[in-house]
């Protein structure tokens, strides 16, 4: 099969490209290198089934050509990371909405199936743990910039579902829960690479708030298996599907675990949210996925636990 990955030089996209090549497929990547980097795909560049173009998906003519070349599209190009969202709201909102509209429009002309990457951020402040795809989404006010990310991704979700229902375009929406692993950068705020780098440098680990908020981290290798499996499954078309792990840890405990595993002499410092992000910043206290839908659809479940995830990220950061 021939696959197009938008955002293919990003963290998740580059792992997906690698896995598809490993399974003997042909891979096309488009990435504008805004948050992705050539370093993520350098090792793939000489592969004869790998093709890449540095450009933006907003180039409609190019997108039409790329869509023509392939059988299936993974749309991963997006502005991600809470820090980026708070610092560059215009870019986040525009990137996330415009690009998805262009990709779906181009795919629809040739009726090529599209995976649209969404996020657990969409559940917002819901306390209906574990989060089920049919559960209500509870977002804060538009005066608080963080929620623009969830809103922009929700528009993407509605659009993907609308294309499926109205235009019979096969689409699948995946809500990713805190995906981590090698190549993720801490530059845009993500907590695991940030803590690991801080610990390896002997700098204090910056725990935001009181550290009692919790997350479930999913290894990128598990995530890419789910993405490929969903696009291979017509029953998944038109569906929104959680992709995550249910092993929950508080951020304070995560900091302690990273210090222990790196044998670091670092301390932990508590940073108020308003200093870390912006005044009035709202965090979500817990975020746990209900995985019954993805299990029923493709028999998928995560196989890599937090211990191994942290070991992989630590090894990667030590090498870099
Ligand atoms: N966080 C933290 N210190 C950091 C970066 C993040 O305590 O240096 C916290 C953040 O406030 C959130 C959690 O770690 O509660 C996960 O943050 P991340 O940005 O990785 O993902 P999010 O779950 O917010 O999308």
PDB file of N, CA and C in Angstrom, residues 9-61:
ATOM      1  N   UNK A   9       7.501  14.282   9.557  1.00  0.00           N
ATOM      2  CA  UNK A   9       8.817  14.498  10.183  1.00  0.00           C
ATOM      3  C   UNK A   9       8.652  14.845  11.660  1.00  0.00           C
ATOM      4  N   UNK A  10       7.441  14.717  12.149  1.00  0.00           N
ATOM      5  CA  UNK A  10       7.187  14.969  13.569  1.00  0.00           C
ATOM      6  C   UNK A  10       7.459  13.735  14.396  1.00  0.00           C
ATOM      7  N   UNK A  11       7.175  13.841  15.658  1.00  0.00           N
ATOM      8  CA  UNK A  11       7.458  12.749  16.595  1.00  0.00           C
ATOM      9  C   UNK A  11       6.639  11.498  16.248  1.00  0.00           C
ATOM     10  N   UNK A  12       5.326  11.602  16.233  1.00  0.00           N
ATOM     11  CA  UNK A  12       4.502  10.420  15.938  1.00  0.00           C
ATOM     12  C   UNK A  12       4.643  10.030  14.458  1.00  0.00           C
ATOM     13  N   UNK A  13       4.634  11.033  13.570  1.00  0.00           N
ATOM     14  CA  UNK A  13       4.686  10.772  12.130  1.00  0.00           C
ATOM     15  C   UNK A  13       5.923   9.997  11.709  1.00  0.00           C
ATOM     16  N   UNK A  14       7.062  10.325  12.298  1.00  0.00           N
ATOM     17  CA  UNK A  14       8.295   9.648  11.899  1.00  0.00           C
ATOM     18  C   UNK A  14       8.286   8.187  12.367  1.00  0.00           C
ATOM     19  N   UNK A  15       7.709   7.924  13.529  1.00  0.00           N
ATOM     20  CA  UNK A  15       7.599   6.528  13.984  1.00  0.00           C
ATOM     21  C   UNK A  15       6.618   5.748  13.102  1.00  0.00           C
ATOM     22  N   UNK A  16       5.565   6.425  12.696  1.00  0.00           N
ATOM     23  CA  UNK A  16       4.583   5.779  11.818  1.00  0.00           C
ATOM     24  C   UNK A  16       5.225   5.446  10.467  1.00  0.00           C
ATOM     25  N   UNK A  17       5.994   6.385   9.923  1.00  0.00           N
ATOM     26  CA  UNK A  17       6.678   6.156   8.640  1.00  0.00           C
ATOM     27  C   UNK A  17       7.588   4.929   8.755  1.00  0.00           C
ATOM     28  N   UNK A  18       8.334   4.880   9.835  1.00  0.00           N
ATOM     29  CA  UNK A  18       9.260   3.770  10.066  1.00  0.00           C
ATOM     30  C   UNK A  18       8.513   2.429  10.082  1.00  0.00           C
ATOM     31  N   UNK A  19       7.409   2.394  10.807  1.00  0.00           N
ATOM     32  CA  UNK A  19       6.651   1.144  10.948  1.00  0.00           C
ATOM     33  C   UNK A  19       6.031   0.716   9.608  1.00  0.00           C
ATOM     34  N   UNK A  20       5.536   1.689   8.847  1.00  0.00           N
ATOM     35  CA  UNK A  20       4.941   1.350   7.551  1.00  0.00           C
ATOM     36  C   UNK A  20       6.006   0.811   6.595  1.00  0.00           C
ATOM     37  N   UNK A  21       7.183   1.413   6.621  1.00  0.00           N
ATOM     38  CA  UNK A  21       8.278   0.923   5.773  1.00  0.00           C
ATOM     39  C   UNK A  21       8.667  -0.494   6.195  1.00  0.00           C
ATOM     40  N   UNK A  22       8.704  -0.699   7.519  1.00  0.00           N
ATOM     41  CA  UNK A  22       9.053  -2.030   8.047  1.00  0.00           C
ATOM     42  C   UNK A  22       8.051  -3.081   7.557  1.00  0.00           C
ATOM     43  N   UNK A  23       6.803  -2.644   7.377  1.00  0.00           N
ATOM     44  CA  UNK A  23       5.775  -3.570   6.880  1.00  0.00           C
ATOM     45  C   UNK A  23       5.724  -3.596   5.350  1.00  0.00           C
ATOM     46  N   UNK A  24       6.766  -3.085   4.703  1.00  0.00           N
ATOM     47  CA  UNK A  24       6.939  -3.148   3.238  1.00  0.00           C
ATOM     48  C   UNK A  24       6.038  -2.217   2.439  1.00  0.00           C
ATOM     49  N   UNK A  25       5.500  -1.189   3.080  1.00  0.00           N
ATOM     50  CA  UNK A  25       4.666  -0.237   2.344  1.00  0.00           C
ATOM     51  C   UNK A  25       5.522   0.896   1.763  1.00  0.00           C
ATOM     52  N   UNK A  26       4.867   1.689   0.909  1.00  0.00           N
ATOM     53  CA  UNK A  26       5.492   2.881   0.325  1.00  0.00           C
ATOM     54  C   UNK A  26       5.013   4.084   1.138  1.00  0.00           C
ATOM     55  N   UNK A  27       5.920   4.983   1.489  1.00  0.00           N
ATOM     56  CA  UNK A  27       5.551   6.086   2.380  1.00  0.00           C
ATOM     57  C   UNK A  27       5.916   7.438   1.772  1.00  0.00           C
ATOM     58  N   UNK A  28       4.929   8.319   1.742  1.00  0.00           N
ATOM     59  CA  UNK A  28       5.146   9.715   1.334  1.00  0.00           C
ATOM     60  C   UNK A  28       4.931  10.593   2.561  1.00  0.00           C
ATOM     61  N   UNK A  29       5.828  11.558   2.739  1.00  0.00           N
ATOM     62  CA  UNK A  29       5.732  12.446   3.892  1.00  0.00           C
ATOM     63  C   UNK A  29       5.697  13.889   3.422  1.00  0.00           C
ATOM     64  N   UNK A  30       4.796  14.659   4.010  1.00  0.00           N
ATOM     65  CA  UNK A  30       4.864  16.117   3.816  1.00  0.00           C
ATOM     66  C   UNK A  30       4.955  16.756   5.199  1.00  0.00           C
ATOM     67  N   UNK A  31       5.903  17.681   5.336  1.00  0.00           N
ATOM     68  CA  UNK A  31       6.101  18.338   6.628  1.00  0.00           C
ATOM     69  C   UNK A  31       6.712  19.708   6.368  1.00  0.00           C
ATOM     70  N   UNK A  32       6.233  20.719   7.068  1.00  0.00           N
ATOM     71  CA  UNK A  32       6.810  22.062   6.857  1.00  0.00           C
ATOM     72  C   UNK A  32       7.939  22.343   7.853  1.00  0.00           C
ATOM     73  N   UNK A  33       8.284  21.355   8.656  1.00  0.00           N
ATOM     74  CA  UNK A  33       9.382  21.449   9.629  1.00  0.00           C
ATOM     75  C   UNK A  33       9.168  22.575  10.637  1.00  0.00           C
ATOM     76  N   UNK A  34       7.916  22.916  10.912  1.00  0.00           N
ATOM     77  CA  UNK A  34       7.666  23.959  11.917  1.00  0.00           C
ATOM     78  C   UNK A  34       7.946  23.419  13.316  1.00  0.00           C
ATOM     79  N   UNK A  35       7.420  22.248  13.620  1.00  0.00           N
ATOM     80  CA  UNK A  35       7.795  21.599  14.884  1.00  0.00           C
ATOM     81  C   UNK A  35       8.470  20.253  14.631  1.00  0.00           C
ATOM     82  N   UNK A  36       8.283  19.706  13.460  1.00  0.00           N
ATOM     83  CA  UNK A  36       9.005  18.485  13.094  1.00  0.00           C
ATOM     84  C   UNK A  36      10.422  18.839  12.689  1.00  0.00           C
ATOM     85  N   UNK A  37      11.251  17.831  12.483  1.00  0.00           N
ATOM     86  CA  UNK A  37      12.630  18.106  12.085  1.00  0.00           C
ATOM     87  C   UNK A  37      13.161  16.995  11.174  1.00  0.00           C
ATOM     88  N   UNK A  38      14.044  17.400  10.273  1.00  0.00           N
ATOM     89  CA  UNK A  38      14.655  16.441   9.346  1.00  0.00           C
ATOM     90  C   UNK A  38      15.395  15.354  10.131  1.00  0.00           C
ATOM     91  N   UNK A  39      15.920  15.703  11.300  1.00  0.00           N
ATOM     92  CA  UNK A  39      16.627  14.695  12.107  1.00  0.00           C
ATOM     93  C   UNK A  39      15.758  13.469  12.377  1.00  0.00           C
ATOM     94  N   UNK A  40      14.447  13.683  12.474  1.00  0.00           N
ATOM     95  CA  UNK A  40      13.543  12.565  12.767  1.00  0.00           C
ATOM     96  C   UNK A  40      13.444  11.569  11.607  1.00  0.00           C
ATOM     97  N   UNK A  41      13.729  12.044  10.388  1.00  0.00           N
ATOM     98  CA  UNK A  41      13.556  11.148   9.220  1.00  0.00           C
ATOM     99  C   UNK A  41      14.857  10.957   8.440  1.00  0.00           C
ATOM    100  N   UNK A  42      15.941  11.517   8.964  1.00  0.00           N
ATOM    101  CA  UNK A  42      17.222  11.439   8.241  1.00  0.00           C
ATOM    102  C   UNK A  42      17.567   9.983   7.891  1.00  0.00           C
ATOM    103  N   UNK A  43      17.332   9.081   8.844  1.00  0.00           N
ATOM    104  CA  UNK A  43      17.698   7.673   8.629  1.00  0.00           C
ATOM    105  C   UNK A  43      16.803   6.988   7.601  1.00  0.00           C
ATOM    106  N   UNK A  44      15.700   7.632   7.213  1.00  0.00           N
ATOM    107  CA  UNK A  44      14.782   7.022   6.246  1.00  0.00           C
ATOM    108  C   UNK A  44      15.011   7.542   4.828  1.00  0.00           C
ATOM    109  N   UNK A  45      15.768   8.636   4.738  1.00  0.00           N
ATOM    110  CA  UNK A  45      15.868   9.344   3.458  1.00  0.00           C
ATOM    111  C   UNK A  45      16.451   8.500   2.323  1.00  0.00           C
ATOM    112  N   UNK A  46      17.281   7.539   2.666  1.00  0.00           N
ATOM    113  CA  UNK A  46      17.904   6.731   1.607  1.00  0.00           C
ATOM    114  C   UNK A  46      17.058   5.503   1.249  1.00  0.00           C
ATOM    115  N   UNK A  47      15.996   5.296   1.986  1.00  0.00           N
ATOM    116  CA  UNK A  47      15.118   4.150   1.743  1.00  0.00           C
ATOM    117  C   UNK A  47      14.392   4.333   0.414  1.00  0.00           C
ATOM    118  N   UNK A  48      14.362   3.296  -0.437  1.00  0.00           N
ATOM    119  CA  UNK A  48      13.779   3.511  -1.774  1.00  0.00           C
ATOM    120  C   UNK A  48      12.248   3.566  -1.765  1.00  0.00           C
ATOM    121  N   UNK A  49      11.612   3.172  -0.667  1.00  0.00           N
ATOM    122  CA  UNK A  49      10.151   3.307  -0.606  1.00  0.00           C
ATOM    123  C   UNK A  49       9.723   4.528   0.212  1.00  0.00           C
ATOM    124  N   UNK A  50      10.682   5.416   0.484  1.00  0.00           N
ATOM    125  CA  UNK A  50      10.384   6.608   1.287  1.00  0.00           C
ATOM    126  C   UNK A  50      10.553   7.871   0.438  1.00  0.00           C
ATOM    127  N   UNK A  51       9.541   8.731   0.466  1.00  0.00           N
ATOM    128  CA  UNK A  51       9.597   9.980  -0.302  1.00  0.00           C
ATOM    129  C   UNK A  51       9.152  11.107   0.625  1.00  0.00           C
ATOM    130  N   UNK A  52       9.815  12.250   0.568  1.00  0.00           N
ATOM    131  CA  UNK A  52       9.360  13.334   1.432  1.00  0.00           C
ATOM    132  C   UNK A  52       9.446  14.676   0.721  1.00  0.00           C
ATOM    133  N   UNK A  53       8.564  15.567   1.133  1.00  0.00           N
ATOM    134  CA  UNK A  53       8.606  16.909   0.596  1.00  0.00           C
ATOM    135  C   UNK A  53       8.450  17.893   1.759  1.00  0.00           C
ATOM    136  N   UNK A  54       9.319  18.912   1.739  1.00  0.00           N
ATOM    137  CA  UNK A  54       9.238  19.940   2.775  1.00  0.00           C
ATOM    138  C   UNK A  54       8.342  21.050   2.240  1.00  0.00           C
ATOM    139  N   UNK A  55       7.133  21.071   2.742  1.00  0.00           N
ATOM    140  CA  UNK A  55       6.163  22.089   2.307  1.00  0.00           C
ATOM    141  C   UNK A  55       4.987  22.035   3.278  1.00  0.00           C
ATOM    142  N   UNK A  56       4.087  22.975   3.127  1.00  0.00           N
ATOM    143  CA  UNK A  56       2.924  22.976   4.006  1.00  0.00           C
ATOM    144  C   UNK A  56       1.724  22.333   3.315  1.00  0.00           C
ATOM    145  N   UNK A  57       0.873  21.721   4.119  1.00  0.00           N
ATOM    146  CA  UNK A  57      -0.346  21.099   3.562  1.00  0.00           C
ATOM    147  C   UNK A  57      -1.290  22.155   3.018  1.00  0.00           C
ATOM    148  N   UNK A  58      -1.040  23.423   3.301  1.00  0.00           N
ATOM    149  CA  UNK A  58      -1.934  24.442   2.762  1.00  0.00           C
ATOM    150  C   UNK A  58      -1.661  24.674   1.272  1.00  0.00           C
ATOM    151  N   UNK A  59      -0.612  24.047   0.738  1.00  0.00           N
ATOM    152  CA  UNK A  59      -0.353  24.065  -0.703  1.00  0.00           C
ATOM    153  C   UNK A  59      -1.317  23.064  -1.370  1.00  0.00           C
ATOM    154  N   UNK A  60      -2.467  23.585  -1.794  1.00  0.00           N
ATOM    155  CA  UNK A  60      -3.545  22.708  -2.264  1.00  0.00           C
ATOM    156  C   UNK A  60      -3.160  21.879  -3.488  1.00  0.00           C
ATOM    157  N   UNK A  61      -2.369  22.510  -4.394  1.00  0.00           N
ATOM    158  CA  UNK A  61      -1.996  21.782  -5.610  1.00  0.00           C
ATOM    159  C   UNK A  61      -1.094  20.600  -5.282  1.00  0.00           C
TER     160      UNK A  61
END
